[in-house]
Coordinates of C-alpha atoms in Angstrom, one line a residue:
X1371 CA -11.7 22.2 20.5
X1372 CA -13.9 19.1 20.4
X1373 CA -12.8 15.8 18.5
X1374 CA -14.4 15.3 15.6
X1375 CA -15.6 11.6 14.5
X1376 CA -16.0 10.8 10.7
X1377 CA -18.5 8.1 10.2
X1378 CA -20.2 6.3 7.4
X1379 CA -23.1 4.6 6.4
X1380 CA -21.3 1.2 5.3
X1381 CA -18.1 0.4 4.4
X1382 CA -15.8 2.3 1.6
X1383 CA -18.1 5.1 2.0
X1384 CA -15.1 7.1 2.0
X1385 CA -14.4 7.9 5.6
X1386 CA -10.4 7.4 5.0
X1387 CA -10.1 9.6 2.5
X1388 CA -12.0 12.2 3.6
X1389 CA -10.2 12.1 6.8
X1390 CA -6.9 12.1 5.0
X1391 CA -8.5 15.4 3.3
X1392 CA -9.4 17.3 6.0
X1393 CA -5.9 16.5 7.9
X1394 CA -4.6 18.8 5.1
X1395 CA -6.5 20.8 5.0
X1396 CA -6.5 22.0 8.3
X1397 CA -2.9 21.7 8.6
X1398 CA -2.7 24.0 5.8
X1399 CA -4.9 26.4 7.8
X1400 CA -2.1 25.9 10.9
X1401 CA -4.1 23.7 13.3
X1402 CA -2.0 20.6 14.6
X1403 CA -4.2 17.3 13.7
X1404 CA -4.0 13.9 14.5
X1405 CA -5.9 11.7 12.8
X1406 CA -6.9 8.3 14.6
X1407 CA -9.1 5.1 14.2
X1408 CA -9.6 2.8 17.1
X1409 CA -9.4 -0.6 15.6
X1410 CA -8.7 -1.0 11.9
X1411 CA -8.9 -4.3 10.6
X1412 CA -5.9 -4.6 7.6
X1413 CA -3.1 -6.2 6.2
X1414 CA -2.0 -3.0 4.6
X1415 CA 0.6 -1.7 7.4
X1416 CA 3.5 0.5 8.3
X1417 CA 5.9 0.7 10.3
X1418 CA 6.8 4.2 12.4
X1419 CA 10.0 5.8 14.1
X1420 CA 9.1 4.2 17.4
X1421 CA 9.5 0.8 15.7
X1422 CA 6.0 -0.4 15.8
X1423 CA 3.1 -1.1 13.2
X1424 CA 0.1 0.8 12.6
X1425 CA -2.4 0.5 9.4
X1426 CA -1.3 2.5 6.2
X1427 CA -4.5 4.6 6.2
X1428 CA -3.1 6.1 9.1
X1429 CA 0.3 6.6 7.8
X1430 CA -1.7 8.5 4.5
X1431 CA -3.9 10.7 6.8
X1432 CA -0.3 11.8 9.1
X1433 CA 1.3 12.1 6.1
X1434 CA -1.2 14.8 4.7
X1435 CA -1.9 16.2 8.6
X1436 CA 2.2 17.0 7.8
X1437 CA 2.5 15.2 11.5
X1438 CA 4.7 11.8 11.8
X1439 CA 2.9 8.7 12.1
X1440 CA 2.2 7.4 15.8
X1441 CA 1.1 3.9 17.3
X1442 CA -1.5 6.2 19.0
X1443 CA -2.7 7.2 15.5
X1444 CA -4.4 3.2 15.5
X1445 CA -4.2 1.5 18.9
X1446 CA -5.6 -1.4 17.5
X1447 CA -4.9 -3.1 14.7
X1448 CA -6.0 -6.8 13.3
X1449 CA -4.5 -8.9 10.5
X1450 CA -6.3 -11.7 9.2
X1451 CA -4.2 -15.1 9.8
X1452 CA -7.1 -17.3 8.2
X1453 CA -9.6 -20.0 9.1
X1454 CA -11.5 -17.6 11.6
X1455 CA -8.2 -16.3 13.2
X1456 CA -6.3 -12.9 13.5
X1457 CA -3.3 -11.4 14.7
X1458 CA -4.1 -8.6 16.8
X1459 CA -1.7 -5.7 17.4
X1460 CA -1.9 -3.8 19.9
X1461 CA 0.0 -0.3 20.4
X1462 CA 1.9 -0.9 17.3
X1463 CA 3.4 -4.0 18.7
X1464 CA 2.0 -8.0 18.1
X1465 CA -0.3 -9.1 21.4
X1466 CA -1.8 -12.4 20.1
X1467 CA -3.1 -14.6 17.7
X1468 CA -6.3 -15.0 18.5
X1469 CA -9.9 -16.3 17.6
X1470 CA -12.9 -13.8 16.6
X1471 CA -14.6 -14.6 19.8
X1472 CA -11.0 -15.1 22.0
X1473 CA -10.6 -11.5 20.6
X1474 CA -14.3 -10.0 21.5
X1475 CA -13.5 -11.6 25.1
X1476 CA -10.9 -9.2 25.4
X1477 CA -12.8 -6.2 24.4
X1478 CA -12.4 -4.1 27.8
X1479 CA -8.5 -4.3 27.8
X1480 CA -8.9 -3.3 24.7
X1481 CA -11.1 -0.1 24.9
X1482 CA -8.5 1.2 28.0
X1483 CA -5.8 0.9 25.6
X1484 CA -8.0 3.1 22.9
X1485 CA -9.0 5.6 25.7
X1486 CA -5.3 6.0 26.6
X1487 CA -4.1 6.5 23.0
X1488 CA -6.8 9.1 22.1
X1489 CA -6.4 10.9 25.8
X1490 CA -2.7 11.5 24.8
X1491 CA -3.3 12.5 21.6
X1492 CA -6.1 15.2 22.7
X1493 CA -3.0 16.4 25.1
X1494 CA -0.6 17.0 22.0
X1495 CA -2.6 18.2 19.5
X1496 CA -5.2 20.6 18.2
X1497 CA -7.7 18.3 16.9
X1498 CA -8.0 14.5 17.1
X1499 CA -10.1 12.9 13.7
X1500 CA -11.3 9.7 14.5
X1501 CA -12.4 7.6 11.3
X1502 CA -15.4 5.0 12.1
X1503 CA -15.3 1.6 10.9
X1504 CA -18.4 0.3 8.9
X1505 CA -21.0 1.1 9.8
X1506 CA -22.1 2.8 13.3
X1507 CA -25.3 0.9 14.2
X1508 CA -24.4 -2.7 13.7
X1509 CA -26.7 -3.0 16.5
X1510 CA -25.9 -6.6 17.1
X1511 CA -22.2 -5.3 17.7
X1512 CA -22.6 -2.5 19.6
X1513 CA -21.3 -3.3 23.0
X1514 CA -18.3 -4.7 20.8
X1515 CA -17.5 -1.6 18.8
X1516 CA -14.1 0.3 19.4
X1517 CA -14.4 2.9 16.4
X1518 CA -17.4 4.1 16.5
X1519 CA -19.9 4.0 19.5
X1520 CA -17.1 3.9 21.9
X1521 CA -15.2 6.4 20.4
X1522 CA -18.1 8.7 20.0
X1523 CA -19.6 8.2 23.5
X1524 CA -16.5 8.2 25.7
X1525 CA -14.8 11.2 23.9
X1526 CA -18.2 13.2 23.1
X1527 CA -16.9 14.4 19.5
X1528 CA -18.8 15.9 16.7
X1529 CA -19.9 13.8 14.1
X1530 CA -20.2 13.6 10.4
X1531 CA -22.0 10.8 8.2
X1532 CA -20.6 10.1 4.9
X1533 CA -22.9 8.2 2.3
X1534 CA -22.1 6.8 -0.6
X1535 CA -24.1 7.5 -3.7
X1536 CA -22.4 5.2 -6.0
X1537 CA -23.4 2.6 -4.8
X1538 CA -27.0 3.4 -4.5
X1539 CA -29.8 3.9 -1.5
X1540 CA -28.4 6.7 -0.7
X1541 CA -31.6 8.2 0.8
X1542 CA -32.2 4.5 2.5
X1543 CA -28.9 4.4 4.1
X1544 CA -28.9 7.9 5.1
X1545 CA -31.9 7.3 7.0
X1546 CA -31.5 4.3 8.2
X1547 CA -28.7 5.3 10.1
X1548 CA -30.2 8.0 11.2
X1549 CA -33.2 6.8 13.0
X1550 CA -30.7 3.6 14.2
X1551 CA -28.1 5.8 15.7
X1552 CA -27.4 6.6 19.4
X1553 CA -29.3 9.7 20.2
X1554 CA -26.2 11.2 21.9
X1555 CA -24.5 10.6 18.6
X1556 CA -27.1 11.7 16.7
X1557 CA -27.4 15.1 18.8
X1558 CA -23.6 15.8 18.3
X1559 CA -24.0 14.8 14.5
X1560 CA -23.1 18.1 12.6
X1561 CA -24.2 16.5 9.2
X1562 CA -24.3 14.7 6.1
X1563 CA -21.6 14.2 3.5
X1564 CA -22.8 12.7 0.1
X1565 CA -19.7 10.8 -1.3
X1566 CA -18.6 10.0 -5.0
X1567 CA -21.4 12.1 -6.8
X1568 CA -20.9 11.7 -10.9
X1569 CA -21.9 13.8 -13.4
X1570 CA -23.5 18.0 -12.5
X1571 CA -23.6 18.8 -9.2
X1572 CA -26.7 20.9 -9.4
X1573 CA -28.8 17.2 -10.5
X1574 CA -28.6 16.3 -6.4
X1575 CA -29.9 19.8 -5.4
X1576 CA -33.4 18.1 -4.8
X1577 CA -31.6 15.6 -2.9
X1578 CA -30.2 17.7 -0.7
X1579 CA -33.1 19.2 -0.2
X1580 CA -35.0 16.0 1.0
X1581 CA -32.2 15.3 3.3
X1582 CA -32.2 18.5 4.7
X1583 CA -36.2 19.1 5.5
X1584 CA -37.5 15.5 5.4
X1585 CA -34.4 13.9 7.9
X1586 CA -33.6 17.3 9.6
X1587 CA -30.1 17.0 8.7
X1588 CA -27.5 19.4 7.3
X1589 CA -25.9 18.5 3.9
X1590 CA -22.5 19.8 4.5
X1591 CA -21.2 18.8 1.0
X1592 CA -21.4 16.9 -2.0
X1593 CA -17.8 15.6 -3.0
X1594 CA -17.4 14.3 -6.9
X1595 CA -15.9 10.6 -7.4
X1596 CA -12.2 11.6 -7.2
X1597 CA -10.2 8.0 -7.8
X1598 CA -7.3 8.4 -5.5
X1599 CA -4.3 5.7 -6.2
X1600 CA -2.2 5.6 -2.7
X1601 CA -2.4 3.7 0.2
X1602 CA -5.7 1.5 -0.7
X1603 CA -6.8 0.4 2.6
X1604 CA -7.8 -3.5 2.1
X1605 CA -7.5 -5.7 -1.0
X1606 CA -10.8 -4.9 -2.1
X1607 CA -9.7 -1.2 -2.7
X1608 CA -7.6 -2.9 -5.7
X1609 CA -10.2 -3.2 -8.0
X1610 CA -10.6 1.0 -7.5
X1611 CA -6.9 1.8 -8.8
X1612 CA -6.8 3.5 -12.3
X1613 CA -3.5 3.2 -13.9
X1614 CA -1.9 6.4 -15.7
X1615 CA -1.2 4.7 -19.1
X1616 CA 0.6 6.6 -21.9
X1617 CA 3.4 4.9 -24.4
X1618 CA 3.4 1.1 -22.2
X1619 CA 7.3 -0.2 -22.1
X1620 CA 7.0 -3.3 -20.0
X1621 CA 4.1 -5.3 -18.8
X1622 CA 4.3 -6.8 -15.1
X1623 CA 2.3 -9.2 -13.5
X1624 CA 1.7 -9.1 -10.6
X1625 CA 0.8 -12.1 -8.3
X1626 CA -2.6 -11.7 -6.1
X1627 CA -2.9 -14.2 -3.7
X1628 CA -5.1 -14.6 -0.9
X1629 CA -3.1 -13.0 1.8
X1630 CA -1.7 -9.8 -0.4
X1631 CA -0.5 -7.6 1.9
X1632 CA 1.3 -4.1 1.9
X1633 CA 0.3 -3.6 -1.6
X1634 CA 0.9 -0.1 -1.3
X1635 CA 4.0 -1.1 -3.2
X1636 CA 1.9 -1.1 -6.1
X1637 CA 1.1 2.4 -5.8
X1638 CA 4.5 3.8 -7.7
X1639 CA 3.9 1.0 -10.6
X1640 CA 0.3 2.0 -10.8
X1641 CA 0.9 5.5 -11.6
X1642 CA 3.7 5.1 -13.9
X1643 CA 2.7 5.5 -17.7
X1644 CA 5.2 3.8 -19.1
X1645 CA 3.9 0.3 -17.0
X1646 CA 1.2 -1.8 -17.7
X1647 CA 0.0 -4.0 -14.5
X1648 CA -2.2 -6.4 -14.5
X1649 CA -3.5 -8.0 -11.1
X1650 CA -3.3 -11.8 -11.6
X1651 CA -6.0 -13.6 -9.1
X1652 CA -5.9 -17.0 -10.6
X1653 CA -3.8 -19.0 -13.1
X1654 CA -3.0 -18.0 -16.2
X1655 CA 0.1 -18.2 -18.8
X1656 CA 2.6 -15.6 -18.1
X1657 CA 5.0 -15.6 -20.8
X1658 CA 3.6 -12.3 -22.2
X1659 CA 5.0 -10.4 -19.8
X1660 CA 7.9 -9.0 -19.1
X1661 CA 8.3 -9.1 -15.6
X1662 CA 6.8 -11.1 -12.5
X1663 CA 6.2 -9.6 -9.3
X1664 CA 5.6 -11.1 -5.8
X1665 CA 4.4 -9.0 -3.4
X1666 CA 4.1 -9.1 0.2
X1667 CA 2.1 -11.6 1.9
X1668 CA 0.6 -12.1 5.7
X1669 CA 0.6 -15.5 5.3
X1670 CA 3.5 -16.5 3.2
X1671 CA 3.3 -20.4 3.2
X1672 CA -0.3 -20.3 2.7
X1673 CA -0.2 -18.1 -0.3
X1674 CA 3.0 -20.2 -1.6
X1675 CA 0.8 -23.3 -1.4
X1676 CA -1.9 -21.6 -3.5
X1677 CA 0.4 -20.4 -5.9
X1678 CA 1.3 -23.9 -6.2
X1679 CA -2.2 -25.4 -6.3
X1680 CA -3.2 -22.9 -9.1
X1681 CA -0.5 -24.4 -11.1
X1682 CA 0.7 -20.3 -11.2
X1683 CA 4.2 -21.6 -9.1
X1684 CA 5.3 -23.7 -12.4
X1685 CA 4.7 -20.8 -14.7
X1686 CA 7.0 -18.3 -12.8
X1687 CA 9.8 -21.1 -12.2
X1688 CA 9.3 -21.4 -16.3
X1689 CA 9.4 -17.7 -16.2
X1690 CA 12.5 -16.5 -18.0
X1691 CA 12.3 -12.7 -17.6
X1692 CA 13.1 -10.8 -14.5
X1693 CA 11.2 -12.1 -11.3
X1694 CA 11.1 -9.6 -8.1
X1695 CA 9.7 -10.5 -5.0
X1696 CA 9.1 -8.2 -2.0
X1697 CA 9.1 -9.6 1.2
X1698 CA 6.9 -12.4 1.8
X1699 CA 7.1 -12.6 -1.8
X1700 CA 11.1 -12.5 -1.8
X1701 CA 10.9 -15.3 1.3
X1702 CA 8.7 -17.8 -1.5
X1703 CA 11.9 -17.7 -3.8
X1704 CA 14.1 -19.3 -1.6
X1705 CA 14.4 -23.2 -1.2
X1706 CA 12.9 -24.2 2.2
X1707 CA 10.4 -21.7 4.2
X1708 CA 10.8 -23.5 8.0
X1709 CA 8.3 -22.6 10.6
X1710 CA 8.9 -24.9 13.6
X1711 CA 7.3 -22.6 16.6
X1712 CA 3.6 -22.2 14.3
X1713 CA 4.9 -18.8 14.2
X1714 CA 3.3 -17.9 10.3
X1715 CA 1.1 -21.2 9.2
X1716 CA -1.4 -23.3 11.8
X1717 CA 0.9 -25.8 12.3
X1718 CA 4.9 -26.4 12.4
X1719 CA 5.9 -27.6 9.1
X1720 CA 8.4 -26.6 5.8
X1721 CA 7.7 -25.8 2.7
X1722 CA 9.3 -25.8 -0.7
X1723 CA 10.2 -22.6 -2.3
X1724 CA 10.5 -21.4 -6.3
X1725 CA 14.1 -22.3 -5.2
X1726 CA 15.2 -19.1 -7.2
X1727 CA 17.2 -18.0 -4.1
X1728 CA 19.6 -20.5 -2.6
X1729 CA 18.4 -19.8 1.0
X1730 CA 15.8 -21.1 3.9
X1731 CA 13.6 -18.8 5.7
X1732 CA 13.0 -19.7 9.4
X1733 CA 10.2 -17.3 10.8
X1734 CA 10.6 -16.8 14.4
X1735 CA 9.3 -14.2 17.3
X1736 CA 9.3 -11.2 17.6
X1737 CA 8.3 -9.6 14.4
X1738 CA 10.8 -7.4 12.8
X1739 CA 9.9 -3.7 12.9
X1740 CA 12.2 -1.3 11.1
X1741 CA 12.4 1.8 9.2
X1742 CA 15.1 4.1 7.7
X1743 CA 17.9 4.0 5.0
X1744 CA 18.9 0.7 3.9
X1745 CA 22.0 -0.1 1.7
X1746 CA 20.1 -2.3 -0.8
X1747 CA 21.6 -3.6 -4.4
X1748 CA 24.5 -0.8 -5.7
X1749 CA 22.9 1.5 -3.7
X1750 CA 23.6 3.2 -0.2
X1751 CA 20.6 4.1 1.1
X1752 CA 17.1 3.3 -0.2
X1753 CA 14.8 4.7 2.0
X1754 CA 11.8 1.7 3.4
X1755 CA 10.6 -0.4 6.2
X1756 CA 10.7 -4.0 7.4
X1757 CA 7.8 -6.1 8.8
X1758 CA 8.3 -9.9 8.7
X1759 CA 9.0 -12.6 10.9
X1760 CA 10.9 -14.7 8.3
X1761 CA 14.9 -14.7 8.5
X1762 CA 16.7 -15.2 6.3
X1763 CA 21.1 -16.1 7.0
X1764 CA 22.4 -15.6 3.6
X1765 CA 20.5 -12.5 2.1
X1766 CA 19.1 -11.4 4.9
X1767 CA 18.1 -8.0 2.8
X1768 CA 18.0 -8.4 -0.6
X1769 CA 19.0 -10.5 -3.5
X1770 CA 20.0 -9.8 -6.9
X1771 CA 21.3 -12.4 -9.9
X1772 CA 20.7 -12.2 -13.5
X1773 CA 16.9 -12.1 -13.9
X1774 CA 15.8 -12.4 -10.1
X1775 CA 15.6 -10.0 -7.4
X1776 CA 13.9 -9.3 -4.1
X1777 CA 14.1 -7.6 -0.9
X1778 CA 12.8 -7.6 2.5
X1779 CA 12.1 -3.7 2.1
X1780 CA 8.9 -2.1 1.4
X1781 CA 9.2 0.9 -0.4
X1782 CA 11.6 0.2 -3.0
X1783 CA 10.2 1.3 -5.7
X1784 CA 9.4 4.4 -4.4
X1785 CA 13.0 5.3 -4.8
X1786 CA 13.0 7.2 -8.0
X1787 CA 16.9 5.9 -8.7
X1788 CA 16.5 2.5 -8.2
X1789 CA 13.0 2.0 -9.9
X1790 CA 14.3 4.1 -13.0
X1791 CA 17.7 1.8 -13.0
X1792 CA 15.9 -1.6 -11.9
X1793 CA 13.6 -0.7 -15.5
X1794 CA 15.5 0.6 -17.8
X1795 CA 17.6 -2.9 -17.1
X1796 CA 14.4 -4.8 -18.3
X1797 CA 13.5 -1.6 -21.5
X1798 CA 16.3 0.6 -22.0
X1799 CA 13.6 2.9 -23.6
X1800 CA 12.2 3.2 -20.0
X1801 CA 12.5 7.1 -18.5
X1802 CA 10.7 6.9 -15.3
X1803 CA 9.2 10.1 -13.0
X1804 CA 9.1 11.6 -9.7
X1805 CA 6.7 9.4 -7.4
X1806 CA 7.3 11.5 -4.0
X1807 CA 6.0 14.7 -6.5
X1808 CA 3.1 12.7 -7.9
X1809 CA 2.2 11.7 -4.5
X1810 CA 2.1 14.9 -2.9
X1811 CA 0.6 16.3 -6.2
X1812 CA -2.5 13.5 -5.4
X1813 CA -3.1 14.6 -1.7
X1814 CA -3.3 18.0 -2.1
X1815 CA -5.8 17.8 -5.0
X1816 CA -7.8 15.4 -3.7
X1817 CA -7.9 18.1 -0.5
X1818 CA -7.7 21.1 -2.3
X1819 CA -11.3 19.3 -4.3
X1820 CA -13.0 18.7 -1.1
X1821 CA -12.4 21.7 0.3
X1822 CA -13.7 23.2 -2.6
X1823 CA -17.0 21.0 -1.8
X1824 CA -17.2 21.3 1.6
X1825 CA -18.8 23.5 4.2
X1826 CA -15.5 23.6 6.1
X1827 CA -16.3 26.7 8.3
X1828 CA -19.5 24.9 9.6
X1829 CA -17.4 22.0 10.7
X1830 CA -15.1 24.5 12.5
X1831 CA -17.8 26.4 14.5
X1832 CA -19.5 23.4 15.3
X1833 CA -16.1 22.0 16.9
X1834 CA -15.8 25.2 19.2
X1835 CA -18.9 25.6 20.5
X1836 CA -19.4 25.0 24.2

């Protein structure tokens, strides 16, 4: 069977999701799927069983492909470090920090290390779903682009566009890309998807119309705006969560700074009823709610120094409701953050902490990769990960006294038992619910809706022709 290659006309098109969609459903249908994207550029991460770090779209779309989640799933994966630099993993493990145009130098290695992931993966499974990046005729970038061209070209897959329609110029973008796109490509292209369509289906029928006889191009479905509140891929994706409120117990803020990272710890808080979360990008007073949260941050010392520019570092230390911080978040509440080797800010230096914590972090080489059970708090096994370079010698996992908390686990509140206990500590009205269940519940109707809105068997039949 021929890979297939899921590509859109910009960015947020919907290329993740509808990846993560078809994973299910053609794992529901028995076919062994691997989803994959070349290069993914992300502070959102995972870690995996073999102890190295891949993006969390990737982790989402293995999750719903019922498969385990692989370094080969994204060879490549950058983090942005700030003032034009990024860490670039490669393989699930950290190769470098590196300028934009130290990385671009580099691209050949690179592309071998993408041909070798997909190759294996072609080996082990069924079907390999590569997900595009942006957009696929960045003609400027070309001869630099690992998740698209390259992809497409080496590994001759089938292609499908997806196109946004919320945000307007549909038609434009649709044929723009079109008449810009690598004839190969475009001869392997088995159609068009429109994307987040409000309102009657049966409105776009002219639409389709036009884009089937005036650009020659299959319309192989038109999928309704279906908000979906797991595993955002990039910070941006924040502003598209929609919180499940009912009867609102306890109010948390939680802290935004600049380098947010694996803010898929949000995703349990966001789609509890009983929680109302509001995403705090700037200063503000914060003694109407009831608890603070810190989450994770790819560049700790940087964000502590915004938090205390903002003047937001003085309202949490004045804070006298529960506090939790979550990795980078739970290293800002200790005294000292120390960083002689330059290994998290540009420079060796130390920083004060909230001094909440009676600790120092010291981040050193190599990165800490972990996942499994961890005996967290009064409890023997919370399942998570860890992915930090900061160490800390007197809590090196968690912390817990009177109002503050943290942890160097992602995933915590996952954990049905802990976040039902951790809450009803703060509102003993609190009652909590099952996130795995909700989870789950979100994946399969988001696949079982495009399915429903999607000419799946065209897909297939295009994939095993000769």
């Amino acid at each position: 069977m021929k890979p297939l290659a899921v590509l859109g006309t910009s960015s947020d098109a919907g290329k993740t999701t509808l990846v993560m969609a078809l994973c299910r459903i053609l794992a529901d249908w028995g076919m062994k799927v691997a989803p994959f994207k070349a290069q993914n550029v992300s502070n959102n991460s995972a870690v995996t069983q073999e102890g190295r770090e891949i993006s969390r779209a990737q982790c989402l779309q293995a999750e719903a492909a019922r498969v385990e989640p692989s370094y080969l799933f994204n060879p490549v994966l950058l983090k942005s470090h700030g003032n034009g630099s990024v860490q670039v993993i490669v393989n699930g493990l950290v190769y470098k920090k590196q300028s934009i145009v130290d990385y671009y130098a580099e691209i050949d290695h690179l592309k071998e290390q993408v041909k070798q992931a997909f190759s294996l993966l072609q080996q082990r499974y069924d079907l390999v779903i590569a997900e595009g990046a942006g957009s696929p005729v960045e003609l400027n970038l070309l001869h630099k682009d690992l998740a698209n061209t390259f992809v497409a070209l080496t590994f001759n897959t089938k292609n499908i566009l997806v196109a946004d329609i919320e945000r307007g110029g549909v038609f434009a973008s649709i044929y723009g890309t079109l008449e810009l796109m690598d004839p190969v490509m475009r001869g392997n292209l088995i159609g068009v998807v429109i994307n987040k369509f409000r309102g009657d289906r049966h409105f776009f029928d002219e639409g389709e119309k036009i884009i089937t006889e005036r650009f020659g191009v299959p319309v192989l479905g038109v999928l309704p705006f279906m908000p979906l509140n797991i595993d955002m891929e990039d910070s941006q994706s924040l502003r598209n969560y929609q919180q499940r409120l009912g009867e609102i117990k306890i109010r948390i803020a939680v802290i935004v700074y600049p380098g947010l990272s694996n803010y898929n710890d949000l995703d349990a808080l966001m789609a509890d009823a009983e929680l109302y979360v509001e995403l705090i990008h700037a200063y503000r007073p914060l003694a109407g709610f009831d608890m603070v949260l810190l989450p994770g941050s790819k560049t700790v010392i940087r964000d502590l120094q915004w938090l205390k520019a903002q003047g937001l570092s003085k309202e949490i230390q004045q804070f006298k409701k529960a506090i939790f911080g979550i990795c980078g978040g739970y290293q800002m509440l200790c005294n000292h953050l120390h960083d002689p080797d330059a290994v998290e800010y540009e420079t060796a230096c130390v920083e004060t902490g909230l001094g909440f914590i009676d600790d120092n972090v010291v981040y050193q080489n190599p990165k800490i990769l972990t996942r499994g059970q961890y005996p967290l708090f009064s409890y023997p096994a919370i399942r998570g990960y860890e992915i930090h370079c900061g160490r800390m010698a007197k809590y090196p996992l968690y912390f817990q006294e009177g109002c503050i908390a943290g942890t160097h686990i992602h995933g915590v509140f996952d954990d049905d038992t802990f976040r039902g206990d951790y809450f009803k500590g703060i509102n003993p009205d609190y009652q909590s619910y099952a996130y795995g269940a909700y989870r789950e519940q979100e994946i399969q109707g988001f696949a079982d809706s495009v399915a429903e809105n999607l000419d799946i068997n065209t897909i297939l039949k295009a994939l095993q022709a000769d």
